[in-house]
Coordinates of C-alpha atoms and ligand atoms in Angstrom, one line a residue:
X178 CA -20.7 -14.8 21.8
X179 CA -20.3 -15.3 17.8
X180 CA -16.9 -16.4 16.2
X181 CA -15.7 -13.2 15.0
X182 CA -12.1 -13.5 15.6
X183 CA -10.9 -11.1 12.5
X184 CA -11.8 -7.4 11.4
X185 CA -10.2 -5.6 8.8
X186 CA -10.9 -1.7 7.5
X187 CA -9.4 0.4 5.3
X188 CA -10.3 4.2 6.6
X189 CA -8.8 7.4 5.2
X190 CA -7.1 10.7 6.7
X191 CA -8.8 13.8 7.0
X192 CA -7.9 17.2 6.5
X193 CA -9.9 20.2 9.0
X194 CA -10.8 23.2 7.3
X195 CA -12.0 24.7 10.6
X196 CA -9.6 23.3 12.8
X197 CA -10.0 21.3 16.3
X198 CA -7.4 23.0 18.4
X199 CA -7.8 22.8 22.3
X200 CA -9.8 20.8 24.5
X201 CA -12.4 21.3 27.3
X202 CA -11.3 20.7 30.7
X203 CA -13.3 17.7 32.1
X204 CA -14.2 14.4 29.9
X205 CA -11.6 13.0 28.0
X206 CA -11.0 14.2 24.7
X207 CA -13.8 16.5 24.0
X208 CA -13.2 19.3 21.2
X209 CA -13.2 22.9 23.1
X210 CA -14.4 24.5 19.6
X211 CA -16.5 22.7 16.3
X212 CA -14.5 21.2 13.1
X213 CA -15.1 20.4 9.9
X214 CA -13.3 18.3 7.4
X215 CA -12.8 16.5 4.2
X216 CA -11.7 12.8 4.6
X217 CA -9.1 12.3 2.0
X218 CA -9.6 9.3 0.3
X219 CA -6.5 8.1 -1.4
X220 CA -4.2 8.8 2.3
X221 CA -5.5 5.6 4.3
X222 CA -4.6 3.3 6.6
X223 CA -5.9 -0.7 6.3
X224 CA -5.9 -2.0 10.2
X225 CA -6.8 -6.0 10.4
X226 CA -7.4 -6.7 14.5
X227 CA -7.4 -10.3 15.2
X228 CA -8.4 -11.6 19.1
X229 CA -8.0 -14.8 21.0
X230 CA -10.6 -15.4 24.5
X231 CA -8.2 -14.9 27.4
X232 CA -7.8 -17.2 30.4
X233 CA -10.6 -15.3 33.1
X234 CA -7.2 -14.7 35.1
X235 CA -6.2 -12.3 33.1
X236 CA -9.4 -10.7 31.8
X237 CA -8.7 -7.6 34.2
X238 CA -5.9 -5.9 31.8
X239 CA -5.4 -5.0 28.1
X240 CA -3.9 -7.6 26.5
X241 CA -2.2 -6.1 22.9
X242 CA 1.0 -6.1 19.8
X243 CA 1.2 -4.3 17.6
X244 CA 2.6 -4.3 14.2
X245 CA 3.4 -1.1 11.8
X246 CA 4.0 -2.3 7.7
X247 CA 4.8 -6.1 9.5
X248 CA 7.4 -4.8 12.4
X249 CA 6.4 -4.9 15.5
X250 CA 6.3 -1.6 17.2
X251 CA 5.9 -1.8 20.7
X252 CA 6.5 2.0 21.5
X253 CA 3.0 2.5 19.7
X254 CA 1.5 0.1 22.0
X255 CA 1.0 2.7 25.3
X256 CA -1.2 4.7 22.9
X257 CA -3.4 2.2 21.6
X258 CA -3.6 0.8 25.2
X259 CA -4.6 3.7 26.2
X260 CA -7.5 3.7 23.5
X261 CA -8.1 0.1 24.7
X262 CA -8.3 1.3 28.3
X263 CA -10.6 4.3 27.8
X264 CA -13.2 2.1 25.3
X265 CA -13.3 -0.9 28.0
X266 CA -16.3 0.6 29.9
X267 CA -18.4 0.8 26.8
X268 CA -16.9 -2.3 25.5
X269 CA -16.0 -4.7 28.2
X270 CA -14.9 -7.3 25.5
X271 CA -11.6 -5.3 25.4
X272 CA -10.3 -7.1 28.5
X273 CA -11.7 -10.5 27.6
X274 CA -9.7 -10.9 24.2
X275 CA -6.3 -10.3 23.4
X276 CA -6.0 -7.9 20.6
X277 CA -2.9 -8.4 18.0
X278 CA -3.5 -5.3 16.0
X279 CA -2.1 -4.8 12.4
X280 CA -1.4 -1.6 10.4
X281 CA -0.3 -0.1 7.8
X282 CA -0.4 3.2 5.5
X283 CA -0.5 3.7 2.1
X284 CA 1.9 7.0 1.9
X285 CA 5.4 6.8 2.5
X286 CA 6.7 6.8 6.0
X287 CA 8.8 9.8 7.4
X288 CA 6.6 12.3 4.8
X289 CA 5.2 14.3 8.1
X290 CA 1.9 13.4 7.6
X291 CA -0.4 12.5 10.6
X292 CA -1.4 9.2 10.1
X293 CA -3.5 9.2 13.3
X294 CA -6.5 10.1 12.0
X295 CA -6.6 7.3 9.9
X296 CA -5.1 4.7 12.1
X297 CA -7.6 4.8 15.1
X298 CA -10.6 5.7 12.4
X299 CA -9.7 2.6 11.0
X300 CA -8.8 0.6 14.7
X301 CA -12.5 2.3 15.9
X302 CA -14.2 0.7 13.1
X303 CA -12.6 -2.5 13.7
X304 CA -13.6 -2.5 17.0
X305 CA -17.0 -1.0 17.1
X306 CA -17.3 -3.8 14.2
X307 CA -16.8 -7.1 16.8
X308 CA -18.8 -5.0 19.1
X309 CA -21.7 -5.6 16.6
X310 CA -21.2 -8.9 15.8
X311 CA -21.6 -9.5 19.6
X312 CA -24.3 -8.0 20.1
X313 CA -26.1 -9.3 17.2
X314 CA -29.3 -11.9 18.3
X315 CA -29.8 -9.4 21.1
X316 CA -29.5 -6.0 19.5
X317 CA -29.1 -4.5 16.0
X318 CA -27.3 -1.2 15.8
X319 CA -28.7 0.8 12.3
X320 CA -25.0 2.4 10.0
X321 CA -26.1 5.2 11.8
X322 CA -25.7 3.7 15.3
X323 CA -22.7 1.9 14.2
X324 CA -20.9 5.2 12.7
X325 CA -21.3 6.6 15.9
X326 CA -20.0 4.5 17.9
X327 CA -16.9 4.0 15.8
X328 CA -16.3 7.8 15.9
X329 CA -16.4 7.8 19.7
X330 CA -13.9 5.5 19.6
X331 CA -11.5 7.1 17.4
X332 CA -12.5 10.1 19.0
X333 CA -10.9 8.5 22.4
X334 CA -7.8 7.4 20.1
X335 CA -7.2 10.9 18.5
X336 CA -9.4 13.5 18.7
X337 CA -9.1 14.0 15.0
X338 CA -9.7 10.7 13.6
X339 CA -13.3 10.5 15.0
X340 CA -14.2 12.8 11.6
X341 CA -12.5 9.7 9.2
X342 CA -15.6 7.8 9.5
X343 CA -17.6 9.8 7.3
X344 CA -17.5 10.1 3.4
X345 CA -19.2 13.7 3.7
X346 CA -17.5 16.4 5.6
X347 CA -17.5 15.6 9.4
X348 CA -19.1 17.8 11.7
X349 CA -17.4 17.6 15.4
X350 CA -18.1 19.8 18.2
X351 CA -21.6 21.5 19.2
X352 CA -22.3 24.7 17.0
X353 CA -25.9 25.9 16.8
X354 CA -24.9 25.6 12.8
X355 CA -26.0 21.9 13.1
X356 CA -28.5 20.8 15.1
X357 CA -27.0 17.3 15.3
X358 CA -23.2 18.2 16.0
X359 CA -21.8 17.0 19.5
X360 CA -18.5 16.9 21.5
X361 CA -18.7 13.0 21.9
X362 CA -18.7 12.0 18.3
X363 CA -18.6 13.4 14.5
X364 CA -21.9 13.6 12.6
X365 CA -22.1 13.9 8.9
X366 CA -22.8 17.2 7.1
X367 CA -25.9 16.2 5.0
X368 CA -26.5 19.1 3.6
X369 CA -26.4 19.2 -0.4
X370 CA -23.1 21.0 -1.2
X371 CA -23.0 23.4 -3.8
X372 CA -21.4 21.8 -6.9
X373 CA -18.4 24.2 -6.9
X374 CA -17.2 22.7 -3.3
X375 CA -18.4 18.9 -4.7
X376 CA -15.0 18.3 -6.8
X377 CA -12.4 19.2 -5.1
X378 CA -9.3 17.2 -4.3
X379 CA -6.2 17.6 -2.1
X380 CA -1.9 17.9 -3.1
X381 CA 0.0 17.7 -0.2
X382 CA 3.3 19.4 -0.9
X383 CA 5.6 17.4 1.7
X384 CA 8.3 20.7 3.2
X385 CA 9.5 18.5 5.9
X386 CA 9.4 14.5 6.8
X387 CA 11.3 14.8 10.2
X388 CA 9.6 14.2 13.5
X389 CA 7.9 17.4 15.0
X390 CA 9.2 19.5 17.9
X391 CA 5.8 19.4 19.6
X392 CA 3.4 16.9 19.2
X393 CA -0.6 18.0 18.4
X394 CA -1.5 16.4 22.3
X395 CA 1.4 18.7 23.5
X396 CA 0.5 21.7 21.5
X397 CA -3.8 21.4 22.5
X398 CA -2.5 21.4 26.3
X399 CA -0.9 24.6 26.0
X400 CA -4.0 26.1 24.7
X401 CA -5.1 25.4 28.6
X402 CA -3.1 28.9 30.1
X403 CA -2.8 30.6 26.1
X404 CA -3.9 34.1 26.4
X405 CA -6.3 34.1 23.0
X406 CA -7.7 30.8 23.7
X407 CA -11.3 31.7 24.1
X408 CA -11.3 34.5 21.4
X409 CA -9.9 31.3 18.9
X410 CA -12.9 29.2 20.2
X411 CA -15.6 32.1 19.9
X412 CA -13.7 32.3 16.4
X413 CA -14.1 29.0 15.3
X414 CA -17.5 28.4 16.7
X415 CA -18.7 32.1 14.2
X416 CA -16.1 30.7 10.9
X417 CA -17.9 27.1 11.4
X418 CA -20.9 28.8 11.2
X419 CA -20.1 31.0 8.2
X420 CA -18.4 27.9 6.6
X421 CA -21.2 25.8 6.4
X422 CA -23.4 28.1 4.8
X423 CA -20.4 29.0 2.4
X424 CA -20.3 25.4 1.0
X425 CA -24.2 25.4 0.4
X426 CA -23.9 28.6 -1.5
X427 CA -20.7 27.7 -3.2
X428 CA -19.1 31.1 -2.5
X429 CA -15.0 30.3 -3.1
X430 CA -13.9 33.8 -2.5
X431 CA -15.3 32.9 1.0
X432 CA -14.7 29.4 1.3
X433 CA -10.4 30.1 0.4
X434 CA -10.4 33.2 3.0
X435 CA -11.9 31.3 5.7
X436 CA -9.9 28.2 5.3
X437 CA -6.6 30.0 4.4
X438 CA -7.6 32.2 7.7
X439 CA -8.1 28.8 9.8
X440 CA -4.7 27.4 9.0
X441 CA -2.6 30.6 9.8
X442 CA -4.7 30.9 13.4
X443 CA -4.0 27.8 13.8
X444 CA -0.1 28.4 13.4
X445 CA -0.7 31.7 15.1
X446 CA -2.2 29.8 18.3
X447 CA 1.0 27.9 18.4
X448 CA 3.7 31.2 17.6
X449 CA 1.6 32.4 20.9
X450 CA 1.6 29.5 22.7
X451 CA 3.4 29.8 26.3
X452 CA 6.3 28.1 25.4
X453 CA 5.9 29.7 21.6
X454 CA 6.9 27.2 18.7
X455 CA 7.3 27.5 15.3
X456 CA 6.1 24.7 12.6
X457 CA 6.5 26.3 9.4
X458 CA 9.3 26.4 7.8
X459 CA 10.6 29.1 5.4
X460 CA 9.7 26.5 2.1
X461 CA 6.0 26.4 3.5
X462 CA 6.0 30.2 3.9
X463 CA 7.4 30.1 0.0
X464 CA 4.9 27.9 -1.1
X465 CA 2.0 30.0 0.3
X466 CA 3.2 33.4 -1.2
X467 CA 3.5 31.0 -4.8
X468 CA -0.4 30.2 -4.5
X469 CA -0.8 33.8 -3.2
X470 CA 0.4 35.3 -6.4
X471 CA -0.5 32.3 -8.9
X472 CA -4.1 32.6 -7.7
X473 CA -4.4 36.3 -8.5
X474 CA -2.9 35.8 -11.8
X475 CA -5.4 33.0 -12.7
X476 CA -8.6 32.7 -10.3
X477 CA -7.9 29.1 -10.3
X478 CA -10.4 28.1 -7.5
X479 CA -7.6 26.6 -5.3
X480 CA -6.7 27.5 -1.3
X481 CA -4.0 26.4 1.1
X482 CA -4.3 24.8 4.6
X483 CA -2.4 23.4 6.9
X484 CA -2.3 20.7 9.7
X485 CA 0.0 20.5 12.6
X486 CA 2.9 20.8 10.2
X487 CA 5.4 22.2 8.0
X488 CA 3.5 21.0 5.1
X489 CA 1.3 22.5 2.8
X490 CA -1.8 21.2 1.8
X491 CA -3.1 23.0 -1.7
X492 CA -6.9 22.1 -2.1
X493 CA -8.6 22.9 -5.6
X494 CA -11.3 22.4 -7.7
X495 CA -10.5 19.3 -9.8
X496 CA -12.2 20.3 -13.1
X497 CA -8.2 22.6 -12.8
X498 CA -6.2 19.6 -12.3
X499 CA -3.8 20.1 -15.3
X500 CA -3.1 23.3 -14.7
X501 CA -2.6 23.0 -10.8
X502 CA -0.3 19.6 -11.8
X503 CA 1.7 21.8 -14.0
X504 CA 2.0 24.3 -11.2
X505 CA 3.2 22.2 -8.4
X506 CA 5.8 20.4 -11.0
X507 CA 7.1 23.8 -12.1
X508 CA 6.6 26.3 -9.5
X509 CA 6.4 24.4 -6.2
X510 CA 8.1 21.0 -6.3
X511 CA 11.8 23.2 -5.4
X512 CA 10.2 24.1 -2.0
X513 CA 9.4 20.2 -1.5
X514 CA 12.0 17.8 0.3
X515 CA 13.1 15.5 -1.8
X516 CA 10.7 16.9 -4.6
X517 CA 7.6 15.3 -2.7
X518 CA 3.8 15.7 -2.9
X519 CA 1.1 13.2 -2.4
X520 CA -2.2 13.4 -4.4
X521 CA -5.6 12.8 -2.9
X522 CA -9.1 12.6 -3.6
X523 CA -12.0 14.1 -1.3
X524 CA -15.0 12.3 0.6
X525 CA -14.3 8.4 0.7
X526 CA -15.7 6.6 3.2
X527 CA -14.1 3.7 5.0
X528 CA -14.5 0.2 3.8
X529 CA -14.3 -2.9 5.6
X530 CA -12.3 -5.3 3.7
Ligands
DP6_843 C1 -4.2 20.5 13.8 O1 -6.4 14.9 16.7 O2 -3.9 14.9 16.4 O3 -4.9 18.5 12.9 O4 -6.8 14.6 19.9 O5 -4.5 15.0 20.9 O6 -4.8 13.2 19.2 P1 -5.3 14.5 19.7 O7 -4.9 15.6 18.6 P2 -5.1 15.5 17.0 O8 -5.1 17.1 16.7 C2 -5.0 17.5 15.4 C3 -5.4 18.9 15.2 C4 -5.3 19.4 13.8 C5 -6.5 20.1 13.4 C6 -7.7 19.2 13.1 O9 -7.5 18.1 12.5 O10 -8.8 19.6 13.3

């Protein structure tokens, strides 16, 4: 076995146009529906995973800490056991190391934002990366390989995340759209993207920063008795479909009603849910109506989405940046707590540092 003893990778969040939302019954963590999303580049989490050979006595249990921005946070540490645990059969180094695992995010803390995605993309490539190393002399894994494996990981972390390896859109979930997609891990979308869905980028209008009521793992579980499920998965599967060939073609008057439609089922799924929540919050409803009626005005090529969230996220086409900065300053900054939005760039990929 090399000395490999420290990883370090930057990855970024993502944001789903067509949204993952439910999961198939049997397997652990396997999308019910396809997604697609943008990785946005500038919202990333750097993970550095250091290990130390355990004594054979204990080589039958994770061994783990965990540290957020430098504090130790131990009430993170059943979750990422839980990653350990359920990547131990394809990676039986897990239990022969202990892991102290290191994290942080580059956007403020207590904005709302899921930083998930970018935390086990990030702790997936760190691991699938020793993994490598390992294995080096007697295998050699191509990117391709090594992408793949990563984005199981995450997958097994948080179902989103497994998309964050990717600097093109990630593909997850089978869809007859692309030959290549699976339920196991995210596959690039390689197809050439029409130049007026190449330059986009991503303002997320923060509405509210507190913990949510329901968390995304509670929320997909109710979608296991909701009474619309499988007319939301026959939905997806037909708007993943129609997205993909939207963003060859480049037709935006598709492209915003398709992914404004997706964030509003979304919501919808969870207004219907059995118990029914609510995550909007009257200054995201404001916000949308603002984009509503500024977009008629103007044309500007821009569209709203959301994730499991209060917040808004207003995507547009970057060669309108001024104008959609001096819209958010003027028109929507009242509707954001404490005046907040974060700015971000589409399609980074991760980087190992
Ligand atoms: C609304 O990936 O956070 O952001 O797999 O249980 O960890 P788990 O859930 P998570 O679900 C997020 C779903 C979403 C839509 C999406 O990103 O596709």
């Amino acid at each position: 076995m090399s000395e490999y003893n420290c990883v370090k990778y930057r990855c970024p969040s993502n944001i789903a146009l067509v949204k993952y939302w439910g999961k198939k019954s049997g397997g652990v963590q396997l999308p019910a529906n396809p997604s697609i999303s943008w990785t946005l580049t500038d919202l990333h989490a750097t993970t550095t995973v250091t290990r130390a050979k355990l004594d054979d006595t204990h080589a039958s249990s994770v061994s783990l800490e965990f540290f957020l921005a430098g504090e130790p946070k131990p009430s993170f540490e059943p979750k990422i056991r839980q990653f350990l645990e359920r990547i131990a059969p394809m990676m039986p180094q897990v239990k022969e190391f202990h892991w102290r695992i290191e994290s942080e995010n580059n956007f403020p803390h207590g904005t709302g934002i899921a930083s998930s995605a970018a935390g086990f993309g990030a702790l997936a490539l760190c691991f699938a990366d020793f993994q490598r190393a390992d294995l080096a002399g007697t295998q050699t894994w191509s990117e391709e390989e090594f992408l793949q494996t990563a984005s199981i990981y995450a997958r097994l972390g948080s179902g989103s995340a497994c998309r964050s390896v990717y600097g093109q859109p990630g593909i997850w979930g089978e869809t007859k759209a692309w030959s290549k997609a699976t339920d196991e891990f995210a596959v690039p979308f390689t197809a050439e993207v029409h130049p007026s869905l190449n330059n986009w980028a991503d303002a997320v209008l923060i509405v509210d920063d507190g913990e949510k009521s329901v968390s995304s793992t509670q929320g997909h579980d109710l979608l296991k008795d909701h009474p619309y499920a499988t007319s939301r998965y026959q939905q997806a599967q037909i708007n993943l479909e129609r997205l993909l060939e939207i963003m060859k073609e480049g037709d935006l008057e598709g492209f915003i009603s398709l992914v404004e439609s997706e964030a509003l089922q979304l919501h919808a799924m969870m207004m219907s849910s059995e118990p029914y929540y609510l995550l909007i919050r009257p200054n995201t409803v404001a916000i949308i109506e603002k984009i509503w009626l500024k977009r008629k005005e103007t044309q500007w090529p821009m569209a709203f989405t959301l994730d499991a969230g209060a917040n808004v996220h207003l995507l547009y086409d970057k060669s309108y940046s001024q104008s959609v900065m001096n819209f958010i300053e003027t028109e929507l900054l009242p509707y954001c707590k404490n005046s907040l939005y974060l700015c971000s760039n589409i399609g980074g990929s991760p980087q190992k540092n």
